Amino acid sequence: MSSTSCGQSAGQLETRGIEPVPESECNGHPLQLFWVWFAANISILGLPLGATLVAFRGLAIWQAIIVAVLGAAGSFAVVGIISIAGRRGRAPSLTLSRAIFGVRGNIGPTLVSLMSRLGWETVNTTTAAFVLLSLCSILFGSAVEAKSAPLLTLIFIGIFVLLTLAVSGLGHATLLVIQKWATYVFGALNILVGGFLCATIDWSAVFNATPAPLSAMIIGIGTMAAGTGIGWANAGADMSRYQHRSVKAARLVASAAFGAGIPLVLLITLGGLLSVGNNDLASATDPIIAIRDMLPTWMAVPYLITAFGGLLLSNNLSVYSAGLTTLTLGLKVKRVHAVIVDIVAIFAGSIYFMLIADSFYGPFITFISLLAVPITAWVGIFVVDLIHRHHYSAKDLLDVSPSSAYWYRGGVEWRAFGAWAVAIVLGFSFTTIGTTAENIWFAGPLSDSWLGHNGLGWIVTFLLAGGVYAVLGGAADRRPVPVESHNV
């Protein structure tokens, strides 16, 4: 593999954990991040997102494209904004968050972030194993079910997590190279599969579709943002901490917005086109099978390989980020060992949901989707703080004792933590929790409002968290930073 200019070469083990990167090793450039975010969002599973816009929101295709640009690419611009903190502080996102919430107060946001990461990684792993089972069904001519073939299921889970470990375990430089070149391979397969899917589009219905009202577009933008960039926001600085000091903030924002936005807009648009006059994809409980059924039989094999590759590229980045988050939580191990701990957790979770549990996607995705509320609140506070903060103390980020400048009061910065807690409470007030429209676990007191009914409570959460934090003066009131701090 070729080498990178970020401290070590691809194929070599990254030994650095959450400690800030020395300036001498920070020679990265935004194009590297472009490929990282492109690869993480090239999965053909982006098609159901576009399908929901047309089938359930009634958007015309031109409206779906606008919604995709503003919702998906726009939300990844937020990821790019958080990447600026990585270039300034040279540390992972949740480690930098210690400067905002305090070394103890930061435990809450860090734990939520880790749970979300592990949750979606379990979804990726189980889905990938189902893809391989489906591939076996085609190759051997008979249906292969997970519970009827437990050994084969274990092997497929193992294959996926070992491939993830090979990239995420080696670390940053390897991740940059793999994500770039794998994008070419699986991008080409996506184009091939997409071309065949285009043959199933009802073009007359596309051109004759009646536009939906503006309110439907607003709701769609919120849905796309919540399902794409917001979920990746807390990984922004994890990847940008090796960027060169001279890299402009605008280029970091652009690398994330365009890197993720290009594949997402294309996939969301195609999903919308496929759903004009046909809501099968939008309502499918298993979108992989639904998409496969739209293709000729001989095309199913390259399609399933494409789906597997997209899930793997997304998982590579997620597990790498989860390893850093685990270290921030306080686990005293090397980075690669933290990655292994996360891999073991998702391996065990995947076994349970594929071989033991009666159902998986509905309840589990509902649970981890709930974590979007506290994550969104964290993003709002982090962004407001970033506007005012241009310095991070490397020593104090790693010091979790009362001598740290980020100890504040009892280890907690109460203005930040209080704003986070208030925003979470109000965010859940707009939230309805359940696996189906009939099986509702919890409905907040404001869930029947226009914002709550249309799933826009996360916007209120974001604005309230940042607003309360700014009003309390947390972002503007910062202690003098020691000499060894990293500057802009």
CSV table of C-alpha atoms in Angstrom, one decimal:
chain,number,residue,atom,x,y,z
A,1,MET,CA,0.0,0.0,0.0
A,2,SER,CA,1.1,3.5,-0.5
A,3,SER,CA,2.1,5.7,2.4
A,4,THR,CA,0.3,8.7,3.7
A,5,SER,CA,1.9,11.7,5.2
A,6,CYS,CA,0.1,11.5,8.5
A,7,GLY,CA,2.6,10.0,11.0
A,8,GLN,CA,2.7,6.4,9.8
A,9,SER,CA,2.3,4.5,6.6
A,10,ALA,CA,-0.7,2.5,5.4
A,11,GLY,CA,-0.3,-1.1,6.6
A,12,GLN,CA,1.5,0.0,9.8
A,13,LEU,CA,-0.2,-0.1,13.2
A,14,GLU,CA,-1.3,3.3,14.5
A,15,THR,CA,-0.1,3.4,18.1
A,16,ARG,CA,-1.5,6.8,19.1
A,17,GLY,CA,-4.7,6.8,21.1
A,18,ILE,CA,-6.6,9.9,22.1
A,19,GLU,CA,-3.5,12.0,22.9
A,20,PRO,CA,-3.2,15.0,20.6
A,21,VAL,CA,-1.1,14.6,17.5
A,22,PRO,CA,2.2,16.4,17.3
A,23,GLU,CA,2.3,19.2,14.7
A,24,SER,CA,5.2,17.4,13.0
A,25,GLU,CA,2.9,14.5,12.0
A,26,CYS,CA,0.0,16.6,10.8
A,27,ASN,CA,0.5,16.8,7.1
A,28,GLY,CA,-3.0,15.6,5.9
A,29,HIS,CA,-5.1,17.4,3.3
A,30,PRO,CA,-8.8,17.7,2.8
A,31,LEU,CA,-8.9,15.4,-0.3
A,32,GLN,CA,-8.1,12.5,2.1
A,33,LEU,CA,-11.2,13.3,4.1
A,34,PHE,CA,-13.3,13.7,0.9
A,35,TRP,CA,-12.6,10.0,0.1
A,36,VAL,CA,-13.2,8.9,3.7
A,37,TRP,CA,-16.7,10.4,3.8
A,38,PHE,CA,-17.5,9.4,0.2
A,39,ALA,CA,-16.7,5.7,1.0
A,40,ALA,CA,-18.7,5.8,4.3
A,41,ASN,CA,-21.8,6.8,2.4
A,42,ILE,CA,-21.6,4.9,-0.8
A,43,SER,CA,-23.8,2.1,0.5
A,44,ILE,CA,-26.7,1.3,-1.8
A,45,LEU,CA,-28.8,1.3,1.3
A,46,GLY,CA,-29.2,5.0,0.7
A,47,LEU,CA,-31.9,4.1,-1.8
A,48,PRO,CA,-34.6,3.6,0.9
A,49,LEU,CA,-34.0,7.2,2.1
A,50,GLY,CA,-35.0,8.6,-1.2
A,51,ALA,CA,-37.9,6.1,-1.5
A,52,THR,CA,-39.5,7.5,1.7
A,53,LEU,CA,-39.4,11.1,0.4
A,54,VAL,CA,-41.5,10.2,-2.7
A,55,ALA,CA,-43.7,7.3,-1.4
A,56,PHE,CA,-44.5,8.8,2.1
A,57,ARG,CA,-43.9,12.5,1.7
A,58,GLY,CA,-45.3,12.8,-1.9
A,59,LEU,CA,-42.4,14.8,-3.2
A,60,ALA,CA,-41.8,15.3,-6.9
A,61,ILE,CA,-38.4,14.2,-8.0
A,62,TRP,CA,-37.0,17.7,-8.3
A,63,GLN,CA,-38.2,18.4,-4.7
A,64,ALA,CA,-36.5,15.2,-3.6
A,65,ILE,CA,-33.2,16.3,-5.1
A,66,ILE,CA,-33.4,19.7,-3.3
A,67,VAL,CA,-34.2,17.9,0.0
A,68,ALA,CA,-31.2,15.5,-0.5
A,69,VAL,CA,-28.8,18.4,-1.2
A,70,LEU,CA,-30.0,20.5,1.8
A,71,GLY,CA,-30.6,17.6,4.2
A,72,ALA,CA,-27.8,15.1,3.5
A,73,ALA,CA,-25.0,17.3,2.1
A,74,GLY,CA,-26.1,20.1,4.5
A,75,SER,CA,-25.9,17.9,7.5
A,76,PHE,CA,-22.5,16.7,6.6
A,77,ALA,CA,-21.4,20.3,6.5
A,78,VAL,CA,-22.0,20.2,10.2
A,79,VAL,CA,-19.6,17.2,10.3
A,80,GLY,CA,-17.1,19.4,8.5
A,81,ILE,CA,-17.5,22.2,11.0
A,82,ILE,CA,-16.7,19.8,13.9
A,83,SER,CA,-13.7,18.7,11.8
A,84,ILE,CA,-12.3,22.2,12.4
A,85,ALA,CA,-12.0,21.3,16.1
A,86,GLY,CA,-9.9,18.3,15.2
A,87,ARG,CA,-7.5,20.4,13.2
A,88,ARG,CA,-7.3,22.9,16.1
A,89,GLY,CA,-7.0,20.5,19.0
A,90,ARG,CA,-5.4,17.5,17.3
A,91,ALA,CA,-7.6,15.1,19.3
A,92,PRO,CA,-10.7,13.0,18.7
A,93,SER,CA,-14.1,14.7,18.9
A,94,LEU,CA,-15.2,13.3,22.3
A,95,THR,CA,-11.7,13.9,23.8
A,96,LEU,CA,-12.0,17.6,22.8
A,97,SER,CA,-15.5,17.6,24.3
A,98,ARG,CA,-13.8,17.3,27.7
A,99,ALA,CA,-12.8,21.0,27.4
A,100,ILE,CA,-16.5,21.9,27.0
A,101,PHE,CA,-18.3,19.6,29.5
A,102,GLY,CA,-15.4,18.9,32.0
A,103,VAL,CA,-13.6,15.7,32.4
A,104,ARG,CA,-16.4,14.1,34.3
A,105,GLY,CA,-19.3,15.9,32.7
A,106,ASN,CA,-18.1,14.6,29.4
A,107,ILE,CA,-18.8,11.0,30.4
A,108,GLY,CA,-22.5,11.4,29.5
A,109,PRO,CA,-22.0,12.5,25.9
A,110,THR,CA,-19.2,10.0,25.4
A,111,LEU,CA,-21.3,7.1,26.7
A,112,VAL,CA,-24.2,8.0,24.4
A,113,SER,CA,-21.9,8.4,21.5
A,114,LEU,CA,-20.3,5.0,22.1
A,115,MET,CA,-23.7,3.3,22.5
A,116,SER,CA,-24.9,4.8,19.2
A,117,ARG,CA,-21.7,3.7,17.4
A,118,LEU,CA,-22.0,0.1,18.7
A,119,GLY,CA,-25.6,0.0,17.8
A,120,TRP,CA,-25.3,1.0,14.2
A,121,GLU,CA,-22.2,-1.2,13.8
A,122,THR,CA,-24.4,-4.1,15.0
A,123,VAL,CA,-27.0,-3.1,12.4
A,124,ASN,CA,-24.2,-3.1,9.7
A,125,THR,CA,-22.8,-6.4,10.8
A,126,THR,CA,-26.1,-8.3,11.0
A,127,THR,CA,-27.2,-6.8,7.6
A,128,ALA,CA,-23.9,-7.8,6.0
A,129,ALA,CA,-24.3,-11.3,7.4
A,130,PHE,CA,-27.9,-11.5,5.9
A,131,VAL,CA,-26.4,-10.3,2.6
A,132,LEU,CA,-24.0,-13.2,2.6
A,133,LEU,CA,-26.8,-15.6,3.5
A,134,SER,CA,-28.8,-14.3,0.6
A,135,LEU,CA,-25.8,-14.7,-1.7
A,136,CYS,CA,-25.5,-18.4,-0.6
A,137,SER,CA,-29.2,-18.9,-1.3
A,138,ILE,CA,-28.6,-17.7,-4.9
A,139,LEU,CA,-25.5,-19.7,-5.4
A,140,PHE,CA,-26.9,-23.0,-3.9
A,141,GLY,CA,-30.4,-22.6,-5.3
A,142,SER,CA,-32.2,-22.9,-1.9
A,143,ALA,CA,-33.1,-20.5,0.8
A,144,VAL,CA,-30.5,-20.3,3.7
A,145,GLU,CA,-31.9,-18.9,6.9
A,146,ALA,CA,-29.8,-17.6,9.8
A,147,LYS,CA,-31.3,-19.8,12.6
A,148,SER,CA,-31.4,-22.9,10.4
A,149,ALA,CA,-27.7,-22.5,9.5
A,150,PRO,CA,-26.1,-21.2,12.8
A,151,LEU,CA,-22.5,-22.2,11.9
A,152,LEU,CA,-22.7,-20.5,8.5
A,153,THR,CA,-24.2,-17.5,10.2
A,154,LEU,CA,-21.3,-17.3,12.7
A,155,ILE,CA,-18.8,-17.6,9.9
A,156,PHE,CA,-20.4,-14.8,8.0
A,157,ILE,CA,-20.5,-12.5,11.1
A,158,GLY,CA,-16.9,-13.4,11.7
A,159,ILE,CA,-15.8,-12.6,8.1
A,160,PHE,CA,-17.4,-9.1,8.3
A,161,VAL,CA,-16.0,-8.2,11.7
A,162,LEU,CA,-12.5,-9.5,10.8
A,163,LEU,CA,-12.5,-7.4,7.6
A,164,THR,CA,-13.5,-4.4,9.7
A,165,LEU,CA,-10.8,-5.1,12.3
A,166,ALA,CA,-8.1,-5.4,9.6
A,167,VAL,CA,-8.7,-1.8,8.6
A,168,SER,CA,-9.9,-0.1,11.8
A,169,GLY,CA,-7.4,-1.9,13.9
A,170,LEU,CA,-4.4,-0.7,11.8
A,171,GLY,CA,-5.7,2.8,12.1
A,172,HIS,CA,-5.8,6.2,10.4
A,173,ALA,CA,-3.3,5.8,7.5
A,174,THR,CA,-4.6,2.4,6.5
A,175,LEU,CA,-8.2,3.7,6.7
A,176,LEU,CA,-7.4,6.6,4.3
A,177,VAL,CA,-5.9,4.3,1.7
A,178,ILE,CA,-8.6,1.6,1.9
A,179,GLN,CA,-11.5,4.0,1.8
A,180,LYS,CA,-10.1,5.8,-1.2
A,181,TRP,CA,-9.4,2.8,-3.4
A,182,ALA,CA,-12.4,0.8,-2.3
A,183,THR,CA,-14.6,3.7,-3.4
A,184,TYR,CA,-13.5,3.2,-7.0
A,185,VAL,CA,-14.3,-0.5,-6.9
A,186,PHE,CA,-17.7,-0.3,-5.1
A,187,GLY,CA,-18.5,3.0,-6.8
A,188,ALA,CA,-18.3,1.3,-10.1
A,189,LEU,CA,-20.5,-1.6,-8.9
A,190,ASN,CA,-23.0,0.9,-7.6
A,191,ILE,CA,-23.1,2.6,-11.1
A,192,LEU,CA,-23.6,-0.8,-12.7
A,193,VAL,CA,-26.4,-1.8,-10.3
A,194,GLY,CA,-28.0,1.7,-10.5
A,195,GLY,CA,-28.0,1.4,-14.3
A,196,PHE,CA,-30.1,-1.7,-14.2
A,197,LEU,CA,-32.4,-0.2,-11.5
A,198,CYS,CA,-33.1,2.7,-13.8
A,199,ALA,CA,-34.7,0.3,-16.3
A,200,THR,CA,-37.5,-0.3,-13.7
A,201,ILE,CA,-38.4,3.4,-13.4
A,202,ASP,CA,-41.8,4.6,-14.5
A,203,TRP,CA,-40.5,7.8,-16.3
A,204,SER,CA,-44.0,9.0,-17.4
A,205,ALA,CA,-45.1,9.0,-13.8
A,206,VAL,CA,-41.9,10.8,-12.8
A,207,PHE,CA,-42.5,13.7,-15.2
A,208,ASN,CA,-46.2,13.9,-14.4
A,209,ALA,CA,-45.9,13.8,-10.6
A,210,THR,CA,-47.6,16.6,-8.7
A,211,PRO,CA,-45.3,18.6,-6.4
A,212,ALA,CA,-45.9,18.4,-2.7
A,213,PRO,CA,-46.3,21.5,-0.4
A,214,LEU,CA,-43.3,23.3,1.0
A,215,SER,CA,-44.0,21.8,4.5
A,216,ALA,CA,-43.4,18.3,3.1
A,217,MET,CA,-40.0,19.4,1.8
A,218,ILE,CA,-39.1,21.0,5.2
A,219,ILE,CA,-40.0,17.7,6.9
A,220,GLY,CA,-38.0,15.8,4.3
A,221,ILE,CA,-34.9,17.9,4.9
A,222,GLY,CA,-35.1,17.2,8.7
A,223,THR,CA,-35.6,13.5,8.0
A,224,MET,CA,-32.6,13.3,5.7
A,225,ALA,CA,-30.3,15.3,8.1
A,226,ALA,CA,-31.3,13.1,11.0
A,227,GLY,CA,-30.6,9.9,9.0
A,228,THR,CA,-27.3,11.0,7.5
A,229,GLY,CA,-24.9,13.7,8.8
A,230,ILE,CA,-26.2,14.1,12.3
A,231,GLY,CA,-25.3,10.5,13.1
A,232,TRP,CA,-21.7,11.1,12.0
A,233,ALA,CA,-21.2,14.5,13.6
A,234,ASN,CA,-19.3,13.1,16.6
A,235,ALA,CA,-16.7,11.5,14.3
A,236,GLY,CA,-15.7,14.7,12.5
A,237,ALA,CA,-12.6,15.5,14.6
A,238,ASP,CA,-11.5,11.8,14.8
A,239,MET,CA,-10.5,12.0,11.1
A,240,SER,CA,-9.4,15.6,10.8
A,241,ARG,CA,-6.8,15.6,13.7
A,242,TYR,CA,-4.0,14.8,11.3
A,243,GLN,CA,-4.8,17.7,8.9
A,244,HIS,CA,-2.1,20.2,8.2
A,245,ARG,CA,-2.2,23.4,10.2
A,246,SER,CA,-2.6,25.5,7.0
A,247,VAL,CA,-5.8,23.8,5.9
A,248,LYS,CA,-8.6,26.3,5.7
A,249,ALA,CA,-11.8,25.7,7.7
A,250,ALA,CA,-13.9,26.1,4.5
A,251,ARG,CA,-12.0,23.2,2.8
A,252,LEU,CA,-12.7,20.9,5.8
A,253,VAL,CA,-16.4,21.7,5.6
A,254,ALA,CA,-16.4,21.2,1.8
A,255,SER,CA,-14.6,17.8,2.1
A,256,ALA,CA,-17.3,16.4,4.3
A,257,ALA,CA,-20.3,18.1,2.6
A,258,PHE,CA,-19.2,17.1,-0.9
A,259,GLY,CA,-17.6,13.8,0.0
A,260,ALA,CA,-20.7,12.5,1.6
A,261,GLY,CA,-23.1,14.6,-0.3
A,262,ILE,CA,-22.3,13.4,-3.8
A,263,PRO,CA,-23.0,9.7,-3.2
A,264,LEU,CA,-26.0,10.4,-0.9
A,265,VAL,CA,-27.7,12.8,-3.3
A,266,LEU,CA,-27.3,10.4,-6.2
A,267,LEU,CA,-28.5,7.4,-4.2
A,268,ILE,CA,-31.4,9.3,-2.6
A,269,THR,CA,-32.5,10.6,-6.1
A,270,LEU,CA,-32.4,7.1,-7.5
A,271,GLY,CA,-34.4,5.8,-4.6
A,272,GLY,CA,-37.0,8.5,-5.2
A,273,LEU,CA,-37.2,7.7,-8.9
A,274,LEU,CA,-37.7,4.0,-8.2
A,275,SER,CA,-40.6,4.9,-5.8
A,276,VAL,CA,-42.7,7.1,-8.1
A,277,GLY,CA,-46.0,5.2,-8.3
A,278,ASN,CA,-44.5,2.2,-6.3
A,279,ASN,CA,-44.0,2.3,-2.5
A,280,ASP,CA,-42.6,-1.3,-2.2
A,281,LEU,CA,-39.1,-0.1,-1.5
A,282,ALA,CA,-40.2,2.6,1.0
A,283,SER,CA,-42.3,0.1,3.0
A,284,ALA,CA,-40.0,-2.9,2.8
A,285,THR,CA,-38.9,-4.4,6.1
A,286,ASP,CA,-35.8,-5.7,4.4
A,287,PRO,CA,-34.6,-3.1,1.8
A,288,ILE,CA,-31.8,-5.4,0.6
A,289,ILE,CA,-34.2,-8.0,-0.5
A,290,ALA,CA,-36.6,-5.4,-1.9
A,291,ILE,CA,-33.9,-3.9,-4.1
A,292,ARG,CA,-32.6,-7.4,-5.2
A,293,ASP,CA,-36.1,-8.3,-6.4
A,294,MET,CA,-36.1,-5.3,-8.8
A,295,LEU,CA,-33.1,-6.7,-10.6
A,296,PRO,CA,-32.7,-9.6,-13.1
A,297,THR,CA,-31.6,-12.8,-11.3
A,298,TRP,CA,-28.1,-12.7,-12.9
A,299,MET,CA,-27.6,-9.2,-11.5
A,300,ALA,CA,-28.3,-10.2,-7.9
A,301,VAL,CA,-24.8,-11.4,-7.2
A,302,PRO,CA,-23.0,-8.2,-8.1
A,303,TYR,CA,-25.7,-6.3,-6.3
A,304,LEU,CA,-25.2,-8.2,-3.1
A,305,ILE,CA,-21.4,-7.8,-3.3
A,306,THR,CA,-22.0,-4.1,-3.7
A,307,ALA,CA,-24.3,-4.0,-0.7
A,308,PHE,CA,-21.7,-5.9,1.4
A,309,GLY,CA,-18.9,-3.6,0.3
A,310,GLY,CA,-20.9,-0.4,1.2
A,311,LEU,CA,-21.7,-1.8,4.7
A,312,LEU,CA,-18.0,-2.6,5.2
A,313,LEU,CA,-16.7,0.8,4.2
A,314,SER,CA,-19.2,2.4,6.6
A,315,ASN,CA,-18.3,0.1,9.4
A,316,ASN,CA,-14.5,0.6,9.0
A,317,LEU,CA,-14.9,4.3,9.8
A,318,SER,CA,-17.5,3.8,12.6
A,319,VAL,CA,-15.4,1.1,14.5
A,320,TYR,CA,-12.3,3.3,14.2
A,321,SER,CA,-14.2,6.2,15.8
A,322,ALA,CA,-15.8,3.9,18.4
A,323,GLY,CA,-12.3,2.8,19.5
A,324,LEU,CA,-11.3,6.4,20.2
A,325,THR,CA,-14.6,7.0,22.0
A,326,THR,CA,-14.0,3.9,24.2
A,327,LEU,CA,-10.6,5.3,25.2
A,328,THR,CA,-12.1,8.7,26.0
A,329,LEU,CA,-14.6,6.9,28.3
A,330,GLY,CA,-11.6,5.8,30.4
A,331,LEU,CA,-10.6,2.3,29.2
A,332,LYS,CA,-6.9,2.0,30.0
A,333,VAL,CA,-5.7,0.0,26.9
A,334,LYS,CA,-4.0,0.6,23.6
A,335,ARG,CA,-6.1,2.0,20.7
A,336,VAL,CA,-6.0,-1.3,18.8
A,337,HIS,CA,-7.2,-3.2,21.9
A,338,ALA,CA,-10.1,-0.7,22.3
A,339,VAL,CA,-11.0,-1.5,18.7
A,340,ILE,CA,-11.0,-5.2,19.5
A,341,VAL,CA,-13.2,-4.6,22.5
A,342,ASP,CA,-15.7,-2.9,20.3
A,343,ILE,CA,-15.5,-5.7,17.7
A,344,VAL,CA,-16.2,-8.3,20.4
A,345,ALA,CA,-19.3,-6.3,21.5
A,346,ILE,CA,-20.8,-6.1,18.0
A,347,PHE,CA,-19.9,-9.7,17.3
A,348,ALA,CA,-21.8,-10.8,20.4
A,349,GLY,CA,-24.7,-8.4,19.6
A,350,SER,CA,-25.0,-9.8,16.1
A,351,ILE,CA,-25.1,-13.4,17.3
A,352,TYR,CA,-27.9,-12.6,19.7
A,353,PHE,CA,-30.0,-10.7,17.2
A,354,MET,CA,-29.5,-13.2,14.4
A,355,LEU,CA,-29.6,-16.5,16.3
A,356,ILE,CA,-31.6,-15.9,19.5
A,357,ALA,CA,-33.9,-12.9,19.3
A,358,ASP,CA,-37.3,-13.2,17.5
A,359,SER,CA,-37.0,-9.7,16.0
A,360,PHE,CA,-34.3,-7.2,15.4
A,361,TYR,CA,-34.6,-4.2,13.2
A,362,GLY,CA,-37.8,-2.6,14.6
A,363,PRO,CA,-37.0,-2.5,18.3
A,364,PHE,CA,-33.3,-2.2,18.0
A,365,ILE,CA,-33.2,0.6,15.5
A,366,THR,CA,-35.9,2.4,17.5
A,367,PHE,CA,-33.6,2.3,20.5
A,368,ILE,CA,-30.5,3.6,18.8
A,369,SER,CA,-32.5,6.2,16.9
A,370,LEU,CA,-33.5,7.6,20.3
A,371,LEU,CA,-29.8,8.3,21.0
A,372,ALA,CA,-30.0,10.9,18.2
A,373,VAL,CA,-31.6,13.3,20.6
A,374,PRO,CA,-28.7,13.6,23.1
A,375,ILE,CA,-26.2,13.4,20.2
A,376,THR,CA,-28.0,16.4,18.5
A,377,ALA,CA,-27.9,18.3,21.8
A,378,TRP,CA,-24.1,17.6,22.1
A,379,VAL,CA,-23.6,18.9,18.5
A,380,GLY,CA,-25.5,22.1,19.2
A,381,ILE,CA,-23.3,22.9,22.2
A,382,PHE,CA,-20.1,21.8,20.5
A,383,VAL,CA,-20.7,24.0,17.5
A,384,VAL,CA,-21.4,27.1,19.7
A,385,ASP,CA,-18.3,26.5,21.7
A,386,LEU,CA,-16.2,26.1,18.6
A,387,ILE,CA,-17.2,29.6,17.5
A,388,HIS,CA,-15.5,31.1,20.5
A,389,ARG,CA,-12.7,28.5,21.3
A,390,HIS,CA,-9.5,28.6,19.3
A,391,HIS,CA,-7.2,26.8,21.7
A,392,TYR,CA,-7.2,23.4,23.4
A,393,SER,CA,-4.7,22.4,26.1
A,394,ALA,CA,-3.1,19.1,25.1
A,395,LYS,CA,-2.0,18.3,28.7
A,396,ASP,CA,-5.3,19.2,30.3
A,397,LEU,CA,-7.3,17.1,27.8
A,398,LEU,CA,-5.6,14.0,29.1
A,399,ASP,CA,-5.5,15.0,32.7
A,400,VAL,CA,-8.7,13.7,34.5
A,401,SER,CA,-7.7,14.9,37.9
A,402,PRO,CA,-8.7,18.1,39.8
A,403,SER,CA,-5.4,19.7,38.5
A,404,SER,CA,-6.8,19.8,35.0
A,405,ALA,CA,-7.9,23.2,33.6
A,406,TYR,CA,-11.0,21.3,32.4
A,407,TRP,CA,-12.0,20.1,35.9
A,408,TYR,CA,-14.2,23.1,36.4
A,409,ARG,CA,-16.5,22.3,39.4
A,410,GLY,CA,-16.3,18.8,40.5
A,411,GLY,CA,-15.1,17.7,37.1
A,412,VAL,CA,-18.3,19.2,35.4
A,413,GLU,CA,-18.8,22.4,33.4
A,414,TRP,CA,-22.4,22.8,34.7
A,415,ARG,CA,-23.5,25.4,32.0
A,416,ALA,CA,-22.7,23.0,29.2
A,417,PHE,CA,-24.0,19.9,31.0
A,418,GLY,CA,-27.1,21.8,32.1
A,419,ALA,CA,-27.8,23.0,28.6
A,420,TRP,CA,-27.3,19.4,27.3
A,421,ALA,CA,-29.8,18.0,29.9
A,422,VAL,CA,-32.5,20.6,29.3
A,423,ALA,CA,-32.3,20.1,25.5
A,424,ILE,CA,-32.6,16.3,25.9
A,425,VAL,CA,-35.7,16.7,28.1
A,426,LEU,CA,-37.4,19.0,25.6
A,427,GLY,CA,-36.2,16.9,22.7
A,428,PHE,CA,-37.8,13.8,24.1
A,429,SER,CA,-41.0,15.9,24.7
A,430,PHE,CA,-41.4,16.0,20.9
A,431,THR,CA,-40.5,12.4,20.5
A,432,THR,CA,-42.7,9.3,19.9
A,433,ILE,CA,-41.1,6.0,20.7
A,434,GLY,CA,-42.3,2.8,19.1
A,435,THR,CA,-41.6,0.1,16.6
A,436,THR,CA,-44.8,0.6,14.6
A,437,ALA,CA,-47.7,3.1,14.5
A,438,GLU,CA,-49.7,0.7,16.7
A,439,ASN,CA,-46.9,-0.3,19.1
A,440,ILE,CA,-46.0,2.9,20.9
A,441,TRP,CA,-43.7,2.7,23.9
A,442,PHE,CA,-43.6,6.4,24.8
A,443,ALA,CA,-45.1,9.6,23.5
A,444,GLY,CA,-43.8,12.9,24.7
A,445,PRO,CA,-46.3,15.7,25.8
A,446,LEU,CA,-45.5,17.7,22.6
A,447,SER,CA,-45.3,14.7,20.2
A,448,ASP,CA,-48.7,15.6,18.7
A,449,SER,CA,-47.5,19.1,17.8
A,450,TRP,CA,-46.6,19.9,14.2
A,451,LEU,CA,-42.9,19.6,15.0
A,452,GLY,CA,-43.3,16.4,16.9
A,453,HIS,CA,-45.7,14.7,14.5
A,454,ASN,CA,-43.3,15.3,11.6
A,455,GLY,CA,-40.1,14.2,13.5
A,456,LEU,CA,-38.5,17.6,13.7
A,457,GLY,CA,-38.0,17.6,17.5
A,458,TRP,CA,-34.2,17.1,16.8
A,459,ILE,CA,-34.1,20.6,15.3
A,460,VAL,CA,-35.6,22.1,18.5
A,461,THR,CA,-33.0,20.0,20.5
A,462,PHE,CA,-30.1,21.4,18.4
A,463,LEU,CA,-31.2,25.0,18.7
A,464,LEU,CA,-32.1,24.9,22.3
A,465,ALA,CA,-28.9,23.2,23.4
A,466,GLY,CA,-26.7,25.7,21.6
A,467,GLY,CA,-28.9,28.6,22.5
A,468,VAL,CA,-29.1,27.9,26.3
A,469,TYR,CA,-25.3,27.3,26.3
A,470,ALA,CA,-24.7,30.6,24.6
A,471,VAL,CA,-27.1,32.5,26.9
A,472,LEU,CA,-25.4,31.0,30.0
A,473,GLY,CA,-22.1,32.4,28.7
A,474,GLY,CA,-20.3,29.1,28.7
A,475,ALA,CA,-18.7,29.5,25.3
A,476,ALA,CA,-17.5,33.0,25.9
A,477,ASP,CA,-16.1,32.5,29.4
A,478,ARG,CA,-12.9,30.5,29.0
A,479,ARG,CA,-9.8,30.2,31.2
A,480,PRO,CA,-6.4,31.3,29.9
A,481,VAL,CA,-4.8,28.4,28.0
A,482,PRO,CA,-1.4,27.1,28.9
A,483,VAL,CA,1.5,27.7,26.6
A,484,GLU,CA,1.6,24.1,25.3
A,485,SER,CA,-1.9,24.4,23.9
A,486,HIS,CA,-2.6,23.9,20.2
A,487,ASN,CA,-3.5,27.1,18.3
A,488,VAL,CA,-5.4,27.6,15.1
